[in-house]
Tab-separated table of C-alpha atoms and ligand atoms in Angstrom:
chain	number	residue	atom	x	y	z
A	1	MET	CA	5.332	12.396	-25.261
A	2	ASP	CA	2.039	11.504	-23.651
A	3	VAL	CA	0.957	13.282	-20.494
A	4	MET	CA	1.718	10.428	-18.089
A	5	ASN	CA	5.211	9.911	-19.531
A	6	PHE	CA	5.825	13.640	-19.151
A	7	TYR	CA	4.907	13.541	-15.451
A	8	THR	CA	7.474	10.832	-14.761
A	9	ASP	CA	10.110	11.688	-17.391
A	10	PRO	CA	13.595	11.624	-15.757
A	11	ALA	CA	14.902	14.566	-17.816
A	12	VAL	CA	11.916	16.731	-16.894
A	13	ILE	CA	12.273	15.666	-13.239
A	14	ARG	CA	15.987	16.541	-13.208
A	15	SER	CA	15.433	19.997	-14.671
A	16	SER	CA	12.468	20.585	-12.326
A	17	VAL	CA	14.620	19.655	-9.322
A	18	GLU	CA	17.220	22.207	-10.455
A	19	LYS	CA	14.522	24.897	-10.834
A	20	VAL	CA	13.311	24.272	-7.282
A	21	LYS	CA	16.857	24.278	-5.922
A	22	ASN	CA	17.660	27.579	-7.649
A	23	ALA	CA	14.503	29.234	-6.340
A	24	ALA	CA	15.187	27.837	-2.850
A	25	ARG	CA	18.764	29.159	-2.931
A	26	ASP	CA	17.446	32.628	-3.752
A	27	PHE	CA	15.149	32.299	-0.739
A	28	ARG	CA	18.083	31.221	1.425
A	29	ASN	CA	20.149	34.180	0.270
A	30	GLN	CA	17.289	36.484	1.240
A	31	HIS	CA	16.435	34.870	4.575
A	32	GLN	CA	19.606	32.981	5.627
A	33	ARG	CA	17.635	29.776	6.049
A	34	VAL	CA	15.897	27.193	3.878
A	35	PRO	CA	12.144	27.455	3.247
A	36	VAL	CA	9.964	25.184	5.379
A	37	ILE	CA	7.071	23.600	3.500
A	38	MET	CA	4.456	21.331	5.010
A	39	GLU	CA	2.952	18.688	2.760
A	40	VAL	CA	-0.453	18.272	4.381
A	41	CYS	CA	-1.369	15.076	2.565
A	42	GLY	CA	-0.002	11.667	3.504
A	43	SER	CA	0.137	10.540	-0.119
A	44	HIS	CA	2.278	13.559	-0.978
A	45	THR	CA	4.638	12.561	1.836
A	46	MET	CA	4.900	9.039	0.457
A	47	ALA	CA	5.241	10.214	-3.167
A	48	PHE	CA	8.003	12.695	-2.256
A	49	ALA	CA	9.966	9.958	-0.480
A	50	ARG	CA	9.342	7.202	-3.055
A	51	SER	CA	10.332	9.370	-6.027
A	52	GLY	CA	13.595	10.430	-4.357
A	53	ILE	CA	12.576	14.101	-4.575
A	54	LYS	CA	12.674	14.575	-0.812
A	55	THR	CA	16.242	13.313	-0.693
A	56	ALA	CA	17.230	15.353	-3.765
A	57	LEU	CA	15.899	18.555	-2.173
A	58	LYS	CA	16.992	17.887	1.391
A	59	ASP	CA	19.698	20.579	1.534
A	60	ASP	CA	17.550	23.255	-0.093
A	61	VAL	CA	13.955	22.803	1.069
A	62	ASN	CA	12.781	21.511	4.433
A	63	LEU	CA	9.750	19.390	3.473
A	64	ILE	CA	7.885	18.385	6.612
A	65	ALA	CA	4.915	16.064	6.832
A	66	GLY	CA	1.607	17.291	8.195
A	67	PRO	CA	-1.578	15.849	9.662
A	68	GLY	CA	-3.005	14.541	6.372
A	69	CYS	CA	-2.800	10.794	6.737
A	70	PRO	CA	-6.187	9.559	7.982
A	71	VAL	CA	-4.713	6.516	9.702
A	72	CYS	CA	-1.924	8.433	11.456
A	73	VAL	CA	-4.275	10.976	13.021
A	74	THR	CA	-6.714	8.381	14.349
A	75	ASP	CA	-6.651	8.504	18.119
A	76	GLN	CA	-5.616	5.436	20.094
A	77	LYS	CA	-8.997	5.532	21.886
A	78	ALA	CA	-10.839	5.054	18.568
A	79	ILE	CA	-8.865	1.883	17.875
A	80	ASP	CA	-9.460	0.636	21.419
A	81	ALA	CA	-13.177	1.301	20.970
A	82	MET	CA	-13.138	-0.654	17.708
A	83	ILE	CA	-11.449	-3.592	19.389
A	84	GLY	CA	-14.118	-3.397	22.104
A	85	LEU	CA	-16.850	-3.377	19.467
A	86	ALA	CA	-15.274	-6.281	17.602
A	87	GLY	CA	-15.467	-8.230	20.862
A	88	LYS	CA	-19.265	-7.900	21.047
A	89	GLN	CA	-21.233	-10.987	20.226
A	90	ASP	CA	-22.844	-11.216	16.784
A	91	THR	CA	-20.917	-8.237	15.479
A	92	ILE	CA	-19.039	-7.917	12.205
A	93	LEU	CA	-16.595	-5.039	12.232
A	94	CYS	CA	-15.538	-3.665	8.841
A	95	THR	CA	-12.703	-1.274	8.118
A	96	PHE	CA	-10.048	-0.264	5.587
A	97	GLY	CA	-6.949	-2.481	5.338
A	98	ASP	CA	-4.592	0.175	6.728
A	99	MET	CA	-6.406	0.216	10.061
A	100	MET	CA	-5.903	-3.466	10.776
A	101	ARG	CA	-2.347	-3.282	12.096
A	102	VAL	CA	-2.531	0.053	13.900
A	103	PRO	CA	-1.770	-0.639	17.548
A	104	GLY	CA	-4.358	0.469	20.073
A	105	SER	CA	-3.420	0.654	23.742
A	106	ARG	CA	-2.676	-3.032	23.883
A	107	ARG	CA	-3.804	-4.793	20.726
A	108	SER	CA	-4.652	-4.178	17.085
A	109	LEU	CA	-7.639	-5.243	15.012
A	110	VAL	CA	-5.462	-7.963	13.475
A	111	ASP	CA	-4.935	-9.341	16.985
A	112	ALA	CA	-8.694	-9.207	17.564
A	113	ARG	CA	-9.252	-11.137	14.333
A	114	THR	CA	-6.599	-13.704	15.298
A	115	GLU	CA	-8.507	-14.190	18.551
A	116	GLY	CA	-11.561	-15.148	16.502
A	117	LYS	CA	-13.420	-11.822	16.276
A	118	ASP	CA	-15.178	-11.146	12.973
A	119	VAL	CA	-13.162	-8.225	11.591
A	120	ARG	CA	-13.272	-7.713	7.814
A	121	VAL	CA	-11.364	-5.494	5.414
A	122	VAL	CA	-13.421	-3.721	2.762
A	123	TYR	CA	-12.337	-1.449	-0.079
A	124	SER	CA	-15.323	0.840	0.158
A	125	PRO	CA	-17.826	1.639	2.948
A	126	VAL	CA	-20.632	0.583	0.581
A	127	ASP	CA	-19.199	-2.968	0.621
A	128	SER	CA	-19.891	-3.079	4.371
A	129	VAL	CA	-23.571	-2.351	3.641
A	130	THR	CA	-23.652	-5.397	1.370
A	131	ILE	CA	-22.213	-7.458	4.245
A	132	ALA	CA	-25.015	-6.168	6.504
A	133	GLU	CA	-27.614	-7.046	3.872
A	134	ARG	CA	-26.269	-10.595	3.639
A	135	ASN	CA	-26.003	-11.076	7.414
A	136	PRO	CA	-29.317	-9.835	8.857
A	137	GLU	CA	-28.746	-11.718	12.124
A	138	LYS	CA	-25.496	-9.810	12.786
A	139	GLU	CA	-24.733	-6.182	13.663
A	140	VAL	CA	-22.393	-4.749	11.036
A	141	VAL	CA	-20.314	-1.731	12.055
A	142	PHE	CA	-18.055	0.232	9.750
A	143	LEU	CA	-15.128	2.126	11.255
A	144	GLY	CA	-15.447	5.465	9.490
A	145	ILE	CA	-12.053	7.119	9.274
A	146	GLY	CA	-10.902	9.602	6.653
A	147	PHE	CA	-10.883	13.189	5.473
A	148	GLU	CA	-13.149	15.051	3.064
A	149	THR	CA	-12.151	12.533	0.378
A	150	THR	CA	-13.728	9.595	2.186
A	151	ILE	CA	-16.601	11.241	4.067
A	152	PRO	CA	-18.940	11.407	1.025
A	153	LEU	CA	-18.421	7.642	0.603
A	154	LEU	CA	-19.595	7.160	4.196
A	155	ALA	CA	-22.678	9.220	3.398
A	156	MET	CA	-23.333	7.001	0.371
A	157	ALA	CA	-23.058	3.909	2.567
A	158	VAL	CA	-25.595	5.316	5.039
A	159	ARG	CA	-27.888	6.321	2.174
A	160	LYS	CA	-27.739	2.785	0.794
A	161	ALA	CA	-28.436	1.253	4.219
A	162	GLU	CA	-31.363	3.663	4.614
A	163	ARG	CA	-32.825	2.748	1.230
A	164	LEU	CA	-32.485	-0.948	2.035
A	165	ASN	CA	-34.131	-0.245	5.389
A	166	LEU	CA	-31.336	-2.095	7.191
A	167	LYS	CA	-31.662	-2.245	10.957
A	168	ASN	CA	-28.306	-3.933	11.542
A	169	TYR	CA	-25.931	-1.388	9.999
A	170	SER	CA	-24.067	1.487	11.620
A	171	VAL	CA	-20.944	3.621	11.229
A	172	TRP	CA	-18.487	4.557	13.993
A	173	MET	CA	-17.523	8.037	12.847
A	174	THR	CA	-14.032	9.243	13.551
A	175	THR	CA	-13.558	11.403	10.478
A	176	LYS	CA	-11.405	14.507	10.217
A	177	LEU	CA	-11.531	17.849	8.393
A	178	VAL	CA	-8.499	19.642	6.978
A	179	GLU	CA	-9.295	23.295	7.707
A	180	PRO	CA	-9.768	22.983	11.520
A	181	VAL	CA	-6.526	21.055	11.993
A	182	LEU	CA	-4.522	23.538	9.931
A	183	ARG	CA	-6.026	26.385	11.948
A	184	THR	CA	-5.195	24.609	15.199
A	185	LEU	CA	-1.623	23.975	14.114
A	186	LEU	CA	-1.160	27.588	13.061
A	187	ASP	CA	-2.887	29.057	16.120
A	188	SER	CA	-0.732	26.926	18.426
A	189	GLY	CA	2.425	28.368	16.896
A	190	GLU	CA	3.794	24.810	16.846
A	191	ALA	CA	4.001	24.612	13.070
A	192	GLU	CA	6.803	26.867	11.934
A	193	VAL	CA	6.008	26.718	8.240
A	194	ASP	CA	6.399	29.150	5.358
A	195	GLY	CA	3.744	27.554	3.175
A	196	PHE	CA	1.664	24.481	2.419
A	197	LEU	CA	1.441	21.914	-0.326
A	198	LEU	CA	-2.277	21.249	-0.199
A	199	PRO	CA	-3.884	17.825	-0.570
A	200	GLY	CA	-4.954	16.880	-4.082
A	201	HIS	CA	-7.804	14.489	-3.310
A	202	VAL	CA	-9.296	16.486	-0.439
A	203	SER	CA	-9.297	19.547	-2.699
A	204	VAL	CA	-11.330	17.722	-5.349
A	205	VAL	CA	-14.148	17.674	-2.777
A	206	SER	CA	-13.570	20.912	-0.874
A	207	GLY	CA	-12.330	23.090	-3.755
A	208	GLU	CA	-9.694	25.767	-4.111
A	209	LYS	CA	-11.817	28.288	-2.193
A	210	SER	CA	-11.649	26.239	1.005
A	211	TYR	CA	-8.040	27.361	1.610
A	212	ARG	CA	-8.594	31.094	1.299
A	213	PHE	CA	-8.333	31.424	5.079
A	214	LEU	CA	-4.627	30.574	4.829
A	215	THR	CA	-3.824	33.763	2.986
A	216	ALA	CA	-6.618	35.948	4.354
A	217	GLU	CA	-6.058	35.136	8.038
A	218	TYR	CA	-2.541	33.761	8.327
A	219	GLY	CA	-0.758	35.437	5.420
A	220	LEU	CA	0.592	32.102	4.208
A	221	PRO	CA	0.717	30.721	0.669
A	222	GLY	CA	-0.374	27.280	-0.479
A	223	VAL	CA	-0.328	25.261	-3.686
A	224	ILE	CA	-2.772	22.465	-4.475
A	225	THR	CA	-0.857	19.815	-6.322
A	226	GLY	CA	-1.025	16.303	-7.772
A	227	PHE	CA	0.938	13.185	-6.943
A	228	GLU	CA	3.267	12.497	-9.892
A	229	PRO	CA	6.925	13.574	-9.550
A	230	VAL	CA	6.665	16.466	-12.013
A	231	GLN	CA	3.427	17.662	-10.347
A	232	LEU	CA	5.073	17.547	-6.905
A	233	LEU	CA	8.028	19.530	-8.216
A	234	SER	CA	5.851	22.020	-10.069
A	235	GLY	CA	3.824	22.657	-6.889
A	236	THR	CA	6.989	22.994	-4.798
A	237	TYR	CA	8.546	25.355	-7.324
A	238	LYS	CA	5.460	27.591	-7.433
A	239	LEU	CA	5.379	27.703	-3.647
A	240	VAL	CA	9.087	28.479	-3.261
A	241	ARG	CA	8.819	31.124	-5.978
A	242	MET	CA	5.952	32.789	-4.111
A	243	LEU	CA	7.995	32.703	-0.897
A	244	ARG	CA	10.979	34.177	-2.693
A	245	GLU	CA	8.791	36.976	-4.042
A	246	GLY	CA	6.956	37.502	-0.754
A	247	LYS	CA	3.589	36.618	-2.338
A	248	HIS	CA	0.820	34.924	-0.352
A	249	ALA	CA	-1.766	33.271	-2.554
A	250	VAL	CA	-3.442	29.905	-2.885
A	251	VAL	CA	-2.519	28.517	-6.294
A	252	ASN	CA	-4.364	25.640	-7.869
A	253	ASP	CA	-1.729	23.604	-9.698
A	254	TYR	CA	-4.076	20.633	-10.094
A	255	ARG	CA	-6.756	22.266	-12.224
A	256	SER	CA	-7.441	19.119	-14.228
A	257	VAL	CA	-9.324	17.706	-11.234
A	258	VAL	CA	-9.736	20.485	-8.643
A	259	GLY	CA	-12.299	23.237	-9.211
A	260	GLN	CA	-12.874	26.556	-7.435
A	261	SER	CA	-15.796	25.303	-5.384
A	262	GLY	CA	-15.078	21.582	-5.275
A	263	ASN	CA	-17.498	18.758	-5.853
A	264	GLN	CA	-20.998	20.011	-5.077
A	265	ILE	CA	-22.580	16.557	-5.069
A	266	ALA	CA	-20.061	15.282	-2.515
A	267	GLN	CA	-20.514	18.406	-0.389
A	268	SER	CA	-24.276	18.082	-0.460
A	269	LEU	CA	-24.052	14.413	0.604
A	270	MET	CA	-21.896	15.507	3.544
A	271	THR	CA	-24.247	18.270	4.663
A	272	THR	CA	-27.315	16.048	4.272
A	273	TYR	CA	-26.080	13.288	6.543
A	274	PHE	CA	-23.530	14.849	8.878
A	275	THR	CA	-23.036	17.675	11.301
A	276	PHE	CA	-19.871	19.041	12.909
A	277	SER	CA	-18.446	17.429	16.030
A	278	ASP	CA	-15.400	17.875	18.232
A	279	GLU	CA	-12.936	15.204	17.225
A	280	GLU	CA	-9.921	13.681	18.978
A	281	TRP	CA	-6.692	13.758	16.973
A	282	ARG	CA	-3.691	11.601	17.837
A	283	GLY	CA	-1.239	13.634	19.837
A	284	MET	CA	-3.316	16.794	19.500
A	285	GLY	CA	-6.359	16.094	21.646
A	286	ALA	CA	-9.879	17.280	20.834
A	287	ILE	CA	-10.206	19.960	18.154
A	288	PRO	CA	-13.567	21.762	18.087
A	289	ALA	CA	-15.736	21.073	15.011
A	290	SER	CA	-12.923	19.157	13.332
A	291	GLY	CA	-14.963	16.054	12.561
A	292	LEU	CA	-18.418	15.012	11.454
A	293	VAL	CA	-21.074	12.821	13.045
A	294	LEU	CA	-24.423	11.610	11.755
A	295	LYS	CA	-27.305	14.034	12.183
A	296	GLU	CA	-30.101	13.226	14.634
A	297	ALA	CA	-32.315	12.026	11.762
A	298	TYR	CA	-29.801	9.265	11.033
A	299	ALA	CA	-29.065	8.319	14.648
A	300	ALA	CA	-30.123	4.739	13.899
A	301	PHE	CA	-26.956	4.402	11.796
A	302	ASP	CA	-24.663	5.914	14.427
A	303	ALA	CA	-22.644	3.158	16.124
A	304	LYS	CA	-21.610	5.487	18.967
A	305	ARG	CA	-25.272	5.910	19.955
A	306	ARG	CA	-26.169	2.280	19.416
A	307	PHE	CA	-23.384	0.620	21.364
A	308	ASN	CA	-21.982	1.238	24.768
A	309	VAL	CA	-18.253	0.597	24.437
A	310	THR	CA	-15.927	0.982	27.388
A	311	VAL	CA	-12.419	2.001	26.481
A	312	PRO	CA	-9.562	0.880	28.775
A	313	PRO	CA	-7.158	3.520	30.118
A	314	GLN	CA	-4.706	4.445	27.408
A	315	ARG	CA	-1.248	2.927	27.589
A	316	LYS	CA	1.568	5.372	27.078
A	317	THR	CA	4.291	4.309	24.645
A	318	ALA	CA	7.472	6.014	23.464
A	319	CYS	CA	5.872	6.496	20.021
A	320	ARG	CA	6.110	10.114	18.865
A	321	CYS	CA	3.514	10.026	16.054
A	322	GLY	CA	1.719	12.978	17.689
A	323	GLU	CA	4.773	15.165	17.109
A	324	ILE	CA	5.362	13.727	13.630
A	325	ILE	CA	1.892	14.699	12.411
A	326	LYS	CA	2.427	18.224	13.718
A	327	GLY	CA	5.671	18.475	11.748
A	328	ARG	CA	7.637	18.967	14.974
A	329	ILE	CA	10.076	16.100	14.490
A	330	ALA	CA	11.261	13.783	11.709
A	331	PRO	CA	10.844	10.010	12.096
A	332	GLU	CA	14.590	9.623	12.670
A	333	ASP	CA	14.177	11.700	15.850
A	334	CYS	CA	12.067	8.938	17.395
A	335	ALA	CA	14.249	6.583	19.427
A	336	LEU	CA	12.212	3.602	18.210
A	337	PHE	CA	12.559	4.356	14.482
A	338	GLY	CA	14.024	1.350	12.650
A	339	LYS	CA	14.817	-0.372	15.949
A	340	GLY	CA	11.793	-1.162	18.099
A	341	CYS	CA	9.482	0.123	15.348
A	342	THR	CA	9.569	-1.163	11.759
A	343	PRO	CA	6.852	-1.829	9.151
A	344	VAL	CA	6.870	-5.496	10.262
A	345	ASN	CA	6.529	-4.594	13.957
A	346	PRO	CA	4.994	-1.115	13.999
A	347	VAL	CA	4.580	0.691	17.299
A	348	GLY	CA	2.572	3.610	15.917
A	349	PRO	CA	0.279	4.365	12.983
A	350	CYS	CA	2.862	6.484	11.134
A	351	MET	CA	4.805	3.239	10.524
A	352	VAL	CA	1.711	1.211	9.593
A	353	SER	CA	-0.027	3.442	7.110
A	354	THR	CA	0.723	3.403	3.388
A	355	GLU	CA	0.656	7.200	3.717
A	356	GLY	CA	2.607	7.320	6.989
A	357	THR	CA	5.690	9.502	7.364
A	358	CYS	CA	7.656	6.915	9.358
A	359	ALA	CA	6.880	4.231	6.771
A	360	ALA	CA	7.949	6.616	3.977
A	361	HIS	CA	11.249	7.376	5.702
A	362	TYR	CA	11.853	3.736	6.584
A	363	GLN	CA	11.238	2.469	3.054
A	364	TYR	CA	12.827	5.191	0.976
A	365	MET	CA	15.058	7.492	3.012
A	366	ARG	CA	16.768	5.344	5.599
A	367	GLU	CA	20.539	5.582	5.772
A	368	GLU	CA	21.982	2.103	6.404
B	1	LIG	S1	-7.038	10.743	1.220
B	1	LIG	FE1	-6.026	11.656	-0.540
B	1	LIG	S2	-5.818	13.814	-0.037
B	1	LIG	FE2	-6.313	12.754	1.877
B	1	LIG	S3	-4.368	12.304	2.821
B	1	LIG	FE3	-4.890	10.510	1.628
B	1	LIG	S4	-4.003	10.861	-0.383
B	1	LIG	FE4	-4.004	12.838	0.677
B	2	LIG	S1	9.033	5.419	14.391
B	2	LIG	FE1	7.318	4.199	15.147
B	2	LIG	S2	7.213	4.635	17.294
B	2	LIG	FE2	8.419	6.265	16.368
B	2	LIG	S3	6.957	7.873	15.851
B	2	LIG	FE3	7.137	6.570	14.063
B	2	LIG	S4	5.479	5.083	14.285
B	2	LIG	FE4	5.757	6.035	16.295
């Protein structure tokens, strides 16, 4: 059997599910409750739901989603600012496809495009530099969302714009870092979790070492894992087994791509171009040093310094994405879930994003 077939083989999945259930039942016998595990990464959330594993484990392991979907954690104000920027004359606004339908206070970027604003979807930030090169008479702004996985790509875009000596290119940074948000969640006492499934792609950049604080300072275990069903189950099993045995370590179960120290080239790109900044998270407010902005030397590429954008007062909705990303509630606890809020008419980002918890529950776990 080749490796990929192994990762998705139904017989292996079935026996892995049983292993997790048995380990979780031992935990329940010890503690009179099921273990609570937070999957930090949005793609893990989606993969757990899509593969049916979340449903299969629902009585034995409480898998809760965390703040790891870059779209879901983007603050409403950032989207409003983008819509404001898109409204400026001679501006081309570029972003990832997932951001287009996320509602701001009143409108989304799709609405702005329908109204005639030049808003374009790109697959990579570097593509937005090419757009700037081809449109020297226009200001091209890239909406820079994402975690450690995406931030090096933003640095590469700025490096390319710098080498091309472009004067009409800038990035609106609203990026996020994993460690500060996990610390904030744990310090707040809001996340009642026994352990973490740690994000595969982020870890490729930041490395296994970057999670040592979890065990050293919070006494909690974590497992870095991949995205295929057998990898998800292997990571969950290792985590539940550690909980059952009272062990608190960070285990790297994704060694084929994640190293001890991460990707040094990506890290050096990040430290060359960016410096820490306080960043606003949806439903969580500003978290100190939880984002990155361009260093002074690259201020010319910083859209926040170049453009004065006024953001309208935020409109309050009944959307509970803020609580979803903190693992406080499940999507079904939101009164709008499946009624006023669906993937066709999303009210919040957790229903829009391909990594969003509400979208995952709506598509794969909804009870008719
Ligand atoms: S970018 Fe990768 S690691 Fe980060 S949330 Fe998305 S899938 Fe997970
Ligand atoms: S169901 Fe919709 S409105 Fe409710 S929390 Fe999720 S995205 Fe927000």
